[in-house]
Coordinates of C-alpha atoms in Angstrom, one line a residue:
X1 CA -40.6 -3.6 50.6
X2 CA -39.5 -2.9 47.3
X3 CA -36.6 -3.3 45.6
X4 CA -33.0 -1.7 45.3
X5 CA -33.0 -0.9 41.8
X6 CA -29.3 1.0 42.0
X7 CA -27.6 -0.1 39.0
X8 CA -23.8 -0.9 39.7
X9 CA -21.7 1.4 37.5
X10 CA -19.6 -1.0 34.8
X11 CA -16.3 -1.0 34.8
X12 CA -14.7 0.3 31.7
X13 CA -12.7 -1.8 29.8
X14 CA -9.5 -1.6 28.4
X15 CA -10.0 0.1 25.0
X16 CA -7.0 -0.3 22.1
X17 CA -5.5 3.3 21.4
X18 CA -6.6 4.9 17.4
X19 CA -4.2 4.4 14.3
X20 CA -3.5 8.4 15.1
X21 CA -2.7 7.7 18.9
X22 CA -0.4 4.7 18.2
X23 CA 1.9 6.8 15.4
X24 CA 2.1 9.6 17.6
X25 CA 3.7 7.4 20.2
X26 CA 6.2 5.9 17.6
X27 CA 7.0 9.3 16.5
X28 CA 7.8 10.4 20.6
X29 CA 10.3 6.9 21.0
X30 CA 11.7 7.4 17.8
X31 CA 12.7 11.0 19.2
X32 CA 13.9 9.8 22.1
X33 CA 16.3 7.2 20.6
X34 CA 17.9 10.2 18.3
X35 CA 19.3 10.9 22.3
X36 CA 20.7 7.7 22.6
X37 CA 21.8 6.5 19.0
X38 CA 24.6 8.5 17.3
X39 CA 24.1 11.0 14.5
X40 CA 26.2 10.4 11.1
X41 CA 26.1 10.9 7.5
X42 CA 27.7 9.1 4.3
X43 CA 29.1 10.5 1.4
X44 CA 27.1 10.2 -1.5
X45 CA 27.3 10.6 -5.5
X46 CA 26.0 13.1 -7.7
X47 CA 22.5 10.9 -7.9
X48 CA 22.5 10.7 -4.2
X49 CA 23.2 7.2 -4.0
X50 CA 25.5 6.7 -0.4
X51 CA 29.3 5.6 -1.2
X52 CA 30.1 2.8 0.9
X53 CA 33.0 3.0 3.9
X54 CA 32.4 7.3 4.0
X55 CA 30.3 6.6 7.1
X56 CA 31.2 9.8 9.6
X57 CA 29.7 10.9 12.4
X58 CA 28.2 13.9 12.6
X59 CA 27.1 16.2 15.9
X60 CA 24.1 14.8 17.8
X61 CA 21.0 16.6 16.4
X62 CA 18.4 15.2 19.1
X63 CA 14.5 15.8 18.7
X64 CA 12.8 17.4 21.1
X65 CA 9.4 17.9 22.2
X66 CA 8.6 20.6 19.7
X67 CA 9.7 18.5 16.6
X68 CA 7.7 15.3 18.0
X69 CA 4.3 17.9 17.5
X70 CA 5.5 19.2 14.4
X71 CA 6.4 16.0 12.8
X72 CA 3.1 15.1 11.0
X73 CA 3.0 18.6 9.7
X74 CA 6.2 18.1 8.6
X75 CA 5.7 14.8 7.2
X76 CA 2.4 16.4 4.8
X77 CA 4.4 19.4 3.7
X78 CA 8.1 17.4 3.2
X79 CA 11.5 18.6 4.1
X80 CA 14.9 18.7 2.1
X81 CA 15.3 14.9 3.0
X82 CA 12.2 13.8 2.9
X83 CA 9.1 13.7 0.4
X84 CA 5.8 15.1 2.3
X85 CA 2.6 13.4 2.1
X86 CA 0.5 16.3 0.1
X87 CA 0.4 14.4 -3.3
X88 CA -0.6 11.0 -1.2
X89 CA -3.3 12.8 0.6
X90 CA -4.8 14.9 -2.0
X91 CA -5.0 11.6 -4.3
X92 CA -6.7 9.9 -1.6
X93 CA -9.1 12.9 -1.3
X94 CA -9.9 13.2 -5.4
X95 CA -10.0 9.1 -5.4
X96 CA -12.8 9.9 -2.3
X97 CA -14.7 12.6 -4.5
X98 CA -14.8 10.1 -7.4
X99 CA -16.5 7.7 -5.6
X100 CA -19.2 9.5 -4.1
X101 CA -20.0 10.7 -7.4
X102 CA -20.2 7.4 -8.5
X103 CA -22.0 5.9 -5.5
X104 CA -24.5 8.6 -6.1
X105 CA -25.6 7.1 -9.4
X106 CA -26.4 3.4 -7.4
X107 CA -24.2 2.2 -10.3
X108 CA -21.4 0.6 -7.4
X109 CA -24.3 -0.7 -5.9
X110 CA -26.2 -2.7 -8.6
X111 CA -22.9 -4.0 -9.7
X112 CA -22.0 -5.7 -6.8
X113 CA -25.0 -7.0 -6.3
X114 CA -25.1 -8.9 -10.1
X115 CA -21.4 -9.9 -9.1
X116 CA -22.9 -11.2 -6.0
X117 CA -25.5 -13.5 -7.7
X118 CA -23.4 -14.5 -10.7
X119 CA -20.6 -15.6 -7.6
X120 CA -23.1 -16.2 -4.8
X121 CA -22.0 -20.4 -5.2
X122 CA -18.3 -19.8 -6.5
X123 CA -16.7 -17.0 -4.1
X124 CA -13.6 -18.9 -3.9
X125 CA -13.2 -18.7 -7.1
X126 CA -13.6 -15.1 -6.9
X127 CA -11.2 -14.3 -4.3
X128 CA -8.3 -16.1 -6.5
X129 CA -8.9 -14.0 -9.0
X130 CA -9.3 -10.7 -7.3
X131 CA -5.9 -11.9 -5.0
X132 CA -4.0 -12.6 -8.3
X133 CA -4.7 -9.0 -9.8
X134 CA -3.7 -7.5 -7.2
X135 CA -0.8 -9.8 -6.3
X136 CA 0.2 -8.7 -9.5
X137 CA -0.4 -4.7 -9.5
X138 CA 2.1 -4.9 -6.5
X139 CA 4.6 -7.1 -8.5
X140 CA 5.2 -5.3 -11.9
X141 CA 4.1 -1.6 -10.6
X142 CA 4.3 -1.5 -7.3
X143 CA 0.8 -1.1 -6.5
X144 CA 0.4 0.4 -3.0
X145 CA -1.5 3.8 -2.8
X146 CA -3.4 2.9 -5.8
X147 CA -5.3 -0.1 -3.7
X148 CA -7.0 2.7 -1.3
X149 CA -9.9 3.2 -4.7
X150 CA -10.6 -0.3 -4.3
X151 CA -11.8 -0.5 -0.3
X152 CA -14.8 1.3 -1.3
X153 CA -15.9 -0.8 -3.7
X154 CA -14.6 -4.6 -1.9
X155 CA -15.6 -4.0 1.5
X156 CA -19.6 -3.9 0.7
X157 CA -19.1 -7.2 -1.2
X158 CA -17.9 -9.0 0.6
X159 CA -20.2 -7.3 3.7
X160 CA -23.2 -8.5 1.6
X161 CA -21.6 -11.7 0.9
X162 CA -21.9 -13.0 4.4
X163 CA -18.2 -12.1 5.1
X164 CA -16.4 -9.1 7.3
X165 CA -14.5 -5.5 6.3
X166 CA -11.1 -8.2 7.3
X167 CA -11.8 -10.5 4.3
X168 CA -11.7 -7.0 1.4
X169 CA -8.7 -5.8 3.3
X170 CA -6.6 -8.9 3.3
X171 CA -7.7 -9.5 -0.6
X172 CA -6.6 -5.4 -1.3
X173 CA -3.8 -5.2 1.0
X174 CA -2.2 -8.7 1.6
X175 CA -2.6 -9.4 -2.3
X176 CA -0.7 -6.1 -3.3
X177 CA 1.8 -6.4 -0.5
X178 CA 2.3 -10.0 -1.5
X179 CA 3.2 -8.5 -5.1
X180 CA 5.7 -6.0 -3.6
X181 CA 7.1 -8.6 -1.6
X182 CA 7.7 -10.5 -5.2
X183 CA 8.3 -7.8 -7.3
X184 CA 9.4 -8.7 -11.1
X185 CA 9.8 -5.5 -12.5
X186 CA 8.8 -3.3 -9.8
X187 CA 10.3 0.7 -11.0
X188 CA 10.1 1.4 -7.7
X189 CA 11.4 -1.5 -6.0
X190 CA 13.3 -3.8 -8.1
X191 CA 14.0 -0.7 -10.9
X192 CA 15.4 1.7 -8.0
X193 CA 17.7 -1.1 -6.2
X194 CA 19.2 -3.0 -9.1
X195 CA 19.9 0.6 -10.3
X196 CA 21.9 1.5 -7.3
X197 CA 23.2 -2.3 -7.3
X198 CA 24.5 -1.0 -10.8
X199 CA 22.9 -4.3 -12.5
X200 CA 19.7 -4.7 -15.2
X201 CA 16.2 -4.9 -13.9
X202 CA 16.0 -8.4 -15.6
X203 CA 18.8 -9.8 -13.1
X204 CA 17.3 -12.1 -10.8
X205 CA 13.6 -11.9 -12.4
X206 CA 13.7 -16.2 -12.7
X207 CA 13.7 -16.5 -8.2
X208 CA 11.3 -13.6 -8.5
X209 CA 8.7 -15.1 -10.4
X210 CA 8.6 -18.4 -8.6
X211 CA 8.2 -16.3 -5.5
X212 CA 5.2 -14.3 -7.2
X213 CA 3.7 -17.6 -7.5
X214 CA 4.3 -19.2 -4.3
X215 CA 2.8 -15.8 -2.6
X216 CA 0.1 -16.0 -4.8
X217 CA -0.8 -19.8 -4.2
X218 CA -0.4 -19.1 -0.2
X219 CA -2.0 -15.8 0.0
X220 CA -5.1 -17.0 -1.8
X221 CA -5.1 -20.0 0.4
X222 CA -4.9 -18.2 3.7
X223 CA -8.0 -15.5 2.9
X224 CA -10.1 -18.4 1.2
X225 CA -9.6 -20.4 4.4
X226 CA -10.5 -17.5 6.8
X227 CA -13.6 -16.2 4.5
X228 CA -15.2 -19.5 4.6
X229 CA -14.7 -19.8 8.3
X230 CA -16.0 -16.6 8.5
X231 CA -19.3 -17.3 6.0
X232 CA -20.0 -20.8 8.3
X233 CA -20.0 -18.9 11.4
X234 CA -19.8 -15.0 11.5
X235 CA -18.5 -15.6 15.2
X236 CA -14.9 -16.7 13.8
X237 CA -14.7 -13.2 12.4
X238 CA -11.8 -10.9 14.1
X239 CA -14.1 -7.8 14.0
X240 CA -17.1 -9.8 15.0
X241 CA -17.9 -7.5 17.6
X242 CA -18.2 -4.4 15.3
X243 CA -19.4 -6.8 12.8
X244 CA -23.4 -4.9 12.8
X245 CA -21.7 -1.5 12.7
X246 CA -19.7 -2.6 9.5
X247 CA -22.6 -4.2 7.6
X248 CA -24.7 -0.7 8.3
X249 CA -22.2 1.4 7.4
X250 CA -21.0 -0.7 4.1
X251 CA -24.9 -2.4 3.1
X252 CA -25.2 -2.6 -0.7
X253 CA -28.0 -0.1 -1.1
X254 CA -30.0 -2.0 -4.0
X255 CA -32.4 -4.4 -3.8
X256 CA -31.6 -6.7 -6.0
X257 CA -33.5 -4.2 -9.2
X258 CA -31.6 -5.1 -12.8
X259 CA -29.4 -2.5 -13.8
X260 CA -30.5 0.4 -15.5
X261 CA -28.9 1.5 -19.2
X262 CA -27.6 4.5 -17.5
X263 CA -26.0 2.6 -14.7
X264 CA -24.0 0.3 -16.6
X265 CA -22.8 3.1 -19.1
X266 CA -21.3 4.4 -15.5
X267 CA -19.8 1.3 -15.1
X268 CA -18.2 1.2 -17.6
X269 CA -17.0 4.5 -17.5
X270 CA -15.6 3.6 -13.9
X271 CA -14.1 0.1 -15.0
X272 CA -12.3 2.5 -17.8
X273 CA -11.1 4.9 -14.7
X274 CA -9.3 1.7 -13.4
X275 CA -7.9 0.4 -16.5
X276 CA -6.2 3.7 -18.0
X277 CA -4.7 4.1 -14.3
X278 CA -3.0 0.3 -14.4
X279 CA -1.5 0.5 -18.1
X280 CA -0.9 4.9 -17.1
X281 CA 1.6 3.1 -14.8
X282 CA 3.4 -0.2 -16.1
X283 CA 6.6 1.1 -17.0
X284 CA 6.1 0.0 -20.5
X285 CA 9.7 1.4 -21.8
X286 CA 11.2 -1.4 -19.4
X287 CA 9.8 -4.3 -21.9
X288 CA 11.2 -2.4 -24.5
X289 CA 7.4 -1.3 -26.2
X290 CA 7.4 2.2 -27.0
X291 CA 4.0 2.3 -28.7
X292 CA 2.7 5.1 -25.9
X293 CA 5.8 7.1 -26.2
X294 CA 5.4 7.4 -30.3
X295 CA 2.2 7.7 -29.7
X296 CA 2.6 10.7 -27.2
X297 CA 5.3 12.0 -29.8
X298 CA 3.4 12.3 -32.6
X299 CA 0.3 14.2 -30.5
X300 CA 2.7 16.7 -29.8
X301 CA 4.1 17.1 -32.8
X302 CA 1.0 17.4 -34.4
X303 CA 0.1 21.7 -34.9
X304 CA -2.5 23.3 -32.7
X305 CA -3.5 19.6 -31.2
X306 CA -0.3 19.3 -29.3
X307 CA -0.4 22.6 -27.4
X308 CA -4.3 22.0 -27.2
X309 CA -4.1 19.1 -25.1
X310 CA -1.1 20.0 -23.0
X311 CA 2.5 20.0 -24.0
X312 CA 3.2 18.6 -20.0
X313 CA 1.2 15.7 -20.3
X314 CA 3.4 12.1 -20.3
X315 CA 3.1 9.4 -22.3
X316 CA 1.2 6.4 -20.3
X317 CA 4.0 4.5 -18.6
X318 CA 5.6 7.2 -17.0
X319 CA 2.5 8.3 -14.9
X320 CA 2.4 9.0 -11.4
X321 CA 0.7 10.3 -9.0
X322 CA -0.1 13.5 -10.0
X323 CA -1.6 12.0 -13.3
X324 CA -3.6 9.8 -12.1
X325 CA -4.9 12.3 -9.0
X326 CA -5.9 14.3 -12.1
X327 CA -7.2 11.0 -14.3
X328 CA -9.8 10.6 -11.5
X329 CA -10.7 14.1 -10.8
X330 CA -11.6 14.4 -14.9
X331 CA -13.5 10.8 -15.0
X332 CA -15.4 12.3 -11.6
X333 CA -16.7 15.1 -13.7
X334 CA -17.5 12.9 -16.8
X335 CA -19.0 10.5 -14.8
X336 CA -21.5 13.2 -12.7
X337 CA -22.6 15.0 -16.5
X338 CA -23.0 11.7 -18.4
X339 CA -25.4 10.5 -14.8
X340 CA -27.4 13.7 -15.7
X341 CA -26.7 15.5 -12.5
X342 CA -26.4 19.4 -12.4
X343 CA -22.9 21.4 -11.3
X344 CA -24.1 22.0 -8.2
X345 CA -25.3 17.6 -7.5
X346 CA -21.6 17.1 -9.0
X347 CA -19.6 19.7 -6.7
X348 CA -21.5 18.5 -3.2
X349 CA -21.2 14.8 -4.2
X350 CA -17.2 15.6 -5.0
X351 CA -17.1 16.9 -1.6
X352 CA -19.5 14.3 0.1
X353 CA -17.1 11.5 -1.0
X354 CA -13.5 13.7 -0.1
X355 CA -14.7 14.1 3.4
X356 CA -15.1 10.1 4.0
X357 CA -11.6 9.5 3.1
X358 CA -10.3 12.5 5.4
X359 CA -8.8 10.8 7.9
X360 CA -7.2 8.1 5.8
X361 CA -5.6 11.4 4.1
X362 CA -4.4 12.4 7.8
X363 CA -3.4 9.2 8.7
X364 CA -1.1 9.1 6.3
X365 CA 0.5 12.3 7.1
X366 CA 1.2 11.7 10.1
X367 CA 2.7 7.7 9.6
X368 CA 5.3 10.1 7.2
X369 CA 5.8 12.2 10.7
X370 CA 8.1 9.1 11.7
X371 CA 10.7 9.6 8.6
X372 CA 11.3 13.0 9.3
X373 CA 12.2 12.8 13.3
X374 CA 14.3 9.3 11.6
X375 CA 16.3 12.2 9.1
X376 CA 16.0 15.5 10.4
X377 CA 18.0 12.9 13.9
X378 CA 19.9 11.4 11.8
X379 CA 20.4 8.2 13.3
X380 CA 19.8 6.4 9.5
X381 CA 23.2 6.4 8.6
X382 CA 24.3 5.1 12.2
X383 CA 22.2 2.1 11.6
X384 CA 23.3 1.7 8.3
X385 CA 26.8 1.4 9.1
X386 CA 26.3 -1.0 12.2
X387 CA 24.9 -3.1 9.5
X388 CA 27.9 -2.4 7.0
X389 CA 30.6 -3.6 10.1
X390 CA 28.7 -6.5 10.9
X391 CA 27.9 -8.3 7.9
X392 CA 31.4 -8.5 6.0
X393 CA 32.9 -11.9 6.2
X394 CA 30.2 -14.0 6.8
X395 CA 29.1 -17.6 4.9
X396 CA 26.1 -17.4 1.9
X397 CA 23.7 -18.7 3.8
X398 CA 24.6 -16.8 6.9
X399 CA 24.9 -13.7 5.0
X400 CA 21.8 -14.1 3.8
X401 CA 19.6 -14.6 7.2
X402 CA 21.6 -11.7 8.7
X403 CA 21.1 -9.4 5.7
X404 CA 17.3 -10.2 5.7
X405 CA 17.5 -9.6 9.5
X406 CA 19.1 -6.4 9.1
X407 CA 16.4 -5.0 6.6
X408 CA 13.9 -5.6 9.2
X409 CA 14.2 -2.4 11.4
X410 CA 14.9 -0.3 8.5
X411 CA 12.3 -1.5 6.3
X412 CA 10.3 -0.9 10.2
X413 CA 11.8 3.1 9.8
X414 CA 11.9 3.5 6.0
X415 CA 8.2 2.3 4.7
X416 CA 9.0 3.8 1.7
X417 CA 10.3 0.8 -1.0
X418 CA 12.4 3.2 -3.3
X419 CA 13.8 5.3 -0.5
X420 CA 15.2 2.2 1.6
X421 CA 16.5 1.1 -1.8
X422 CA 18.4 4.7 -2.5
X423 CA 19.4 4.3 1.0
X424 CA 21.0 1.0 1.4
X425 CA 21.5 -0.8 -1.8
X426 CA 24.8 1.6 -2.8
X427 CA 26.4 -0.4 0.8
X428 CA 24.7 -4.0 0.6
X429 CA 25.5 -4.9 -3.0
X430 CA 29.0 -4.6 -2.5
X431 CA 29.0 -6.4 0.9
X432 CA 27.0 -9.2 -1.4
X433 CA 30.1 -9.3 -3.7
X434 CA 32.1 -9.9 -0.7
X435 CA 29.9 -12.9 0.4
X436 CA 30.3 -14.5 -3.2
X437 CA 26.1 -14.4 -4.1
X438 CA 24.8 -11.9 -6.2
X439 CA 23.8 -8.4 -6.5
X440 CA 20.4 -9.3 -7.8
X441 CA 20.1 -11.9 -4.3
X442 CA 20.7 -8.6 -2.7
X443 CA 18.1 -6.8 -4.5
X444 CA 15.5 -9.8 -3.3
X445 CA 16.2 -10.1 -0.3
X446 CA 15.7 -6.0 0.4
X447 CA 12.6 -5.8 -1.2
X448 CA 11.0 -9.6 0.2
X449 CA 12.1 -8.3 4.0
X450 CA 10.4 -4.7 2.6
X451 CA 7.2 -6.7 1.6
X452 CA 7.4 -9.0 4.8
X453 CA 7.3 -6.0 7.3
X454 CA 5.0 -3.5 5.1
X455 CA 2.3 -6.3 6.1
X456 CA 2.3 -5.4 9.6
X457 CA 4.1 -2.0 10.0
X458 CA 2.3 0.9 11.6
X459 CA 4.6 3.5 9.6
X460 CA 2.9 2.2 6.2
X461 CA 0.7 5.1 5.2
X462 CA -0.8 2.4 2.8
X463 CA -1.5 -0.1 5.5
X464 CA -2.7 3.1 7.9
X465 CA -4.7 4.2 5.7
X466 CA -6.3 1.0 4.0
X467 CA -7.3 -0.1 8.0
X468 CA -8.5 3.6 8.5
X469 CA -10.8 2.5 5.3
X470 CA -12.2 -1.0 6.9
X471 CA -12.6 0.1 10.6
X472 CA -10.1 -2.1 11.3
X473 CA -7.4 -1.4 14.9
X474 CA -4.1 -2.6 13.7
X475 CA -3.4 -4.5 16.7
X476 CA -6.6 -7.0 15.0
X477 CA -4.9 -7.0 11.9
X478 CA -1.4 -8.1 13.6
X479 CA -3.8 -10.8 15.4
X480 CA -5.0 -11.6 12.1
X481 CA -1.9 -11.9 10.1
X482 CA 0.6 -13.1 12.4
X483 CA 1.0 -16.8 11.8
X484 CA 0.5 -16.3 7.8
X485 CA 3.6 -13.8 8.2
X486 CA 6.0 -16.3 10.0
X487 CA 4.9 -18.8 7.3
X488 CA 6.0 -16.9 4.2
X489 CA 8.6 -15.3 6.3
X490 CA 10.1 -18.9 6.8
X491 CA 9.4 -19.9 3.0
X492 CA 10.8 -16.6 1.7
X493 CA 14.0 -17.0 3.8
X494 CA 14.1 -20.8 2.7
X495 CA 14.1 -19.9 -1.1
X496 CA 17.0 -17.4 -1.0
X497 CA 19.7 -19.4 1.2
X498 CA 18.6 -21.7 -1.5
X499 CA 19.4 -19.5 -4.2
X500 CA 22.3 -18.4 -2.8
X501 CA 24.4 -21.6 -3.5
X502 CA 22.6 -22.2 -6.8

């Protein structure tokens, strides 16, 4: 009699919905609550900045079906209200070309793996060091799509460390967001809301910096902590079970070979990249040193050699985007003829490396979907102005919680630092006045509520896309960073009902 070999079918189980799938279905509520919440408008000032008590309301401009599909598209291209995605995404395309010329040369690769043995007994040490540059990228310049260069170049470190793709995205993402959340001198945080506050950028900067510590200190604790958990027992890692996928796909491809002359030439050439992009954007004119701006002066002033280089270049300092999309594209070429590869090696590795970071590029689109069914609604304003009738009148300390707990859903709706600052900052510092703590409390409280929910928001292109990067669900990273967020949530909250009655 032989046996019933009949295999019982397994059941299927529940699998989490993509970074794409979950977006869409934020963009579809958030339409269906421009139904339900009121459409209205402020008044605003020549700058654009919103004049407080000229709320109105405005005829109900619901979003239907067909502007839930074309949202994304939207959200890439940009409308009259808001900015589109296109210079975002085609950075992240030309920071994606860069690299796979660069991976080409094994350069990334050898690198890593003479970081690995010079670190192999210290990686604690390392990860401090790492979290405080990036902890302070996000503080002084508001690093935030700038970090999506560094995923390529973490994630197989710490993979061939004995750690997970989690442990490079908390050091990347947490450590710049950690920054943002203490911005100093942020342009487009601190600079665009003490601005609208109509106060100096300096205001307030003494809070600031002991909160640039404190998030430092914690933030390094909490991803040391779980990286040694995860290097005693890869079990405790919160991707464990794609953990085999993530060290094929990100293995250091060198085997252990010293580094050739040519390779470290590369290096340096790539390290050079990274340092003309971080002074490019530290607003330099804001500490009052206006050595790249004479500098820049001079080169144009000079005949033939001005027009030569390019009378629309800007002096480093005022960079943005588009300069450093362009900085990358240039040091991508460099990099490919100086590594001895022909036209054609350096066009298909370009294009190689563009097509890995393709869907971070869409994913980022589309989290900019949500701010255009938010505007083109207009259900902004409405929120605003429940905020603006509810908070007048109130105790310091009071104030305080109920202003940080009003940021939340709009720093939820508005990802973008510098647009929730244009958009709110014109209404809350005077409501600050009328609590009796100051504009520059305001200011930290906006941008520390920003930073708090940027950790954890699925509207954050930057967050998106740097998860897109790692392999990463979002629901694991909300798993991951949960408790750490109520910690510094509590501490952050702590320090400014504090500050208030200093």
């Amino acid at each position: 009699m032989s046996e019933n070999t009949t295999k019982t079918p397994k059941k299927k189980g529940f699998k989490l919905p993509s970074s794409f799938t979950i977006l869409l279905l934020l963009i579809a509520v958030l339409a269906v609550l421009t139904w339900i919440i009121p459409s209205g408008q402020y008044d605003v000032n020549d700058d654009g900045s919103i004049i407080a008590g000229t709320y109105h309301a405005v005829t109900q401009t619901p979003q239907g079906l067909w502007d839930v599909i074309a949202a994304p598209v939207r959200g890439m291209l940009g409308t009259d209200a808001t900015g589109g995605a296109v210079e975002v995404s085609v950075y992240v395309l030309v920071i994606g070309g860069f690299l796979g010329i660069v991976n080409k040369t094994g350069a990334i690769d050898a690198g890593i793996a003479n970081v690995m043995k010079a670190n192999k007994d210290n990686i604690n040490r390392l990860i401090w060091i790492l979290m405080f540059i990036f902890v302070l990228g996000g503080s002084t310049y508001g690093m935030g799509e700038e970090t999506i260069a560094f995923y390529p170049i973490l994630i197989p470190m710490t993979i061939s460390l004995g750690f997970d793709t989690l442990t490079a995205t908390a050091i990347i993402f947490l450590g710049s967001n950690l920054g943002n959340l203490a911005s100093t001198v942020n342009p487009f945080a601190t600079g665009v809301a003490s601005d609208a506050a109509g106060i100096g950028i300096g205001e307030g900067i003494v809070l600031r910096v002991i909160m640039f510590v404190v998030m430092w200190v914690l933030g390094s604790i909490f991803v040391t902590r779980y990286a040694t958990s995860v290097h005693k027992d890869i079990k405790n890692s919160y991707v464990y079970d794609t953990i085999e996928e993530q060290r094929a796909k990100f293995q250091v491809r060198n085997d252990g070979e010293k580094m050739t002359g040519k390779q470290k030439g590369v290096l340096a050439l790539f390290c050079l990249t990274f340092a003309l992009m971080i002074i490019a954007l530290i607003p330099w004119s804001d500490f009052n040193i206006s050595l790249f701006e004479n500098f820049h002066n001079w080169l144009m002033g000079v005949p033939f050699l001005g027009h030569f280089v390019g009378s629309s270049i800007l002096p480093m300092g005022q960079w943005s985007l588009v300069e450093i999309t362009f900085l990358f594209f240039v040091f991508a070429i460099i990099i490919g003829k100086y590594s001895g590869m022909a036209e054609e090696e350096i066009v298909d590795n370009f294009i190689e490396g563009a097509k890995d970071l393709l869907s971070v590029a869409l994913i980022i689109a589309v989290a900019r979907g949500i701010q255009v069914v938010m505007n083109d609604g207009q259900i902004t304003a409405t929120i605003l102005h429940w905020g603006e009738s509810s908070l007048t009148g109130l105790s310091k300390g009071v104030f305080v919680t109920i202003a940080s707990l009003f940021y939340v859903p709009l720093s939820f709706l508005i990802p973008s630092t510098s647009g929730l600052a244009a958009a709110t900052m014109g209404i809350m510092a005077p409501l600050a006045d009328f609590a009796g703590i100051a504009k520059s409390l305001m200011v930290t409280i906006y941008q520390t509520v920003a930073g708090l929910v940027n950790l954890v928001s699925p509207t954050s292109g930057i967050l998106m896309g740097g998860l897109a990067l790692a392999g990463i669900n979002i629901t694991t990273w909300w798993k991951f960073v949960w408790k750490f967020l109520v910690l510094i949530s509590v501490i952050s909250l702590a320090m400014m009902i504090a500050a208030a009655y200093i």
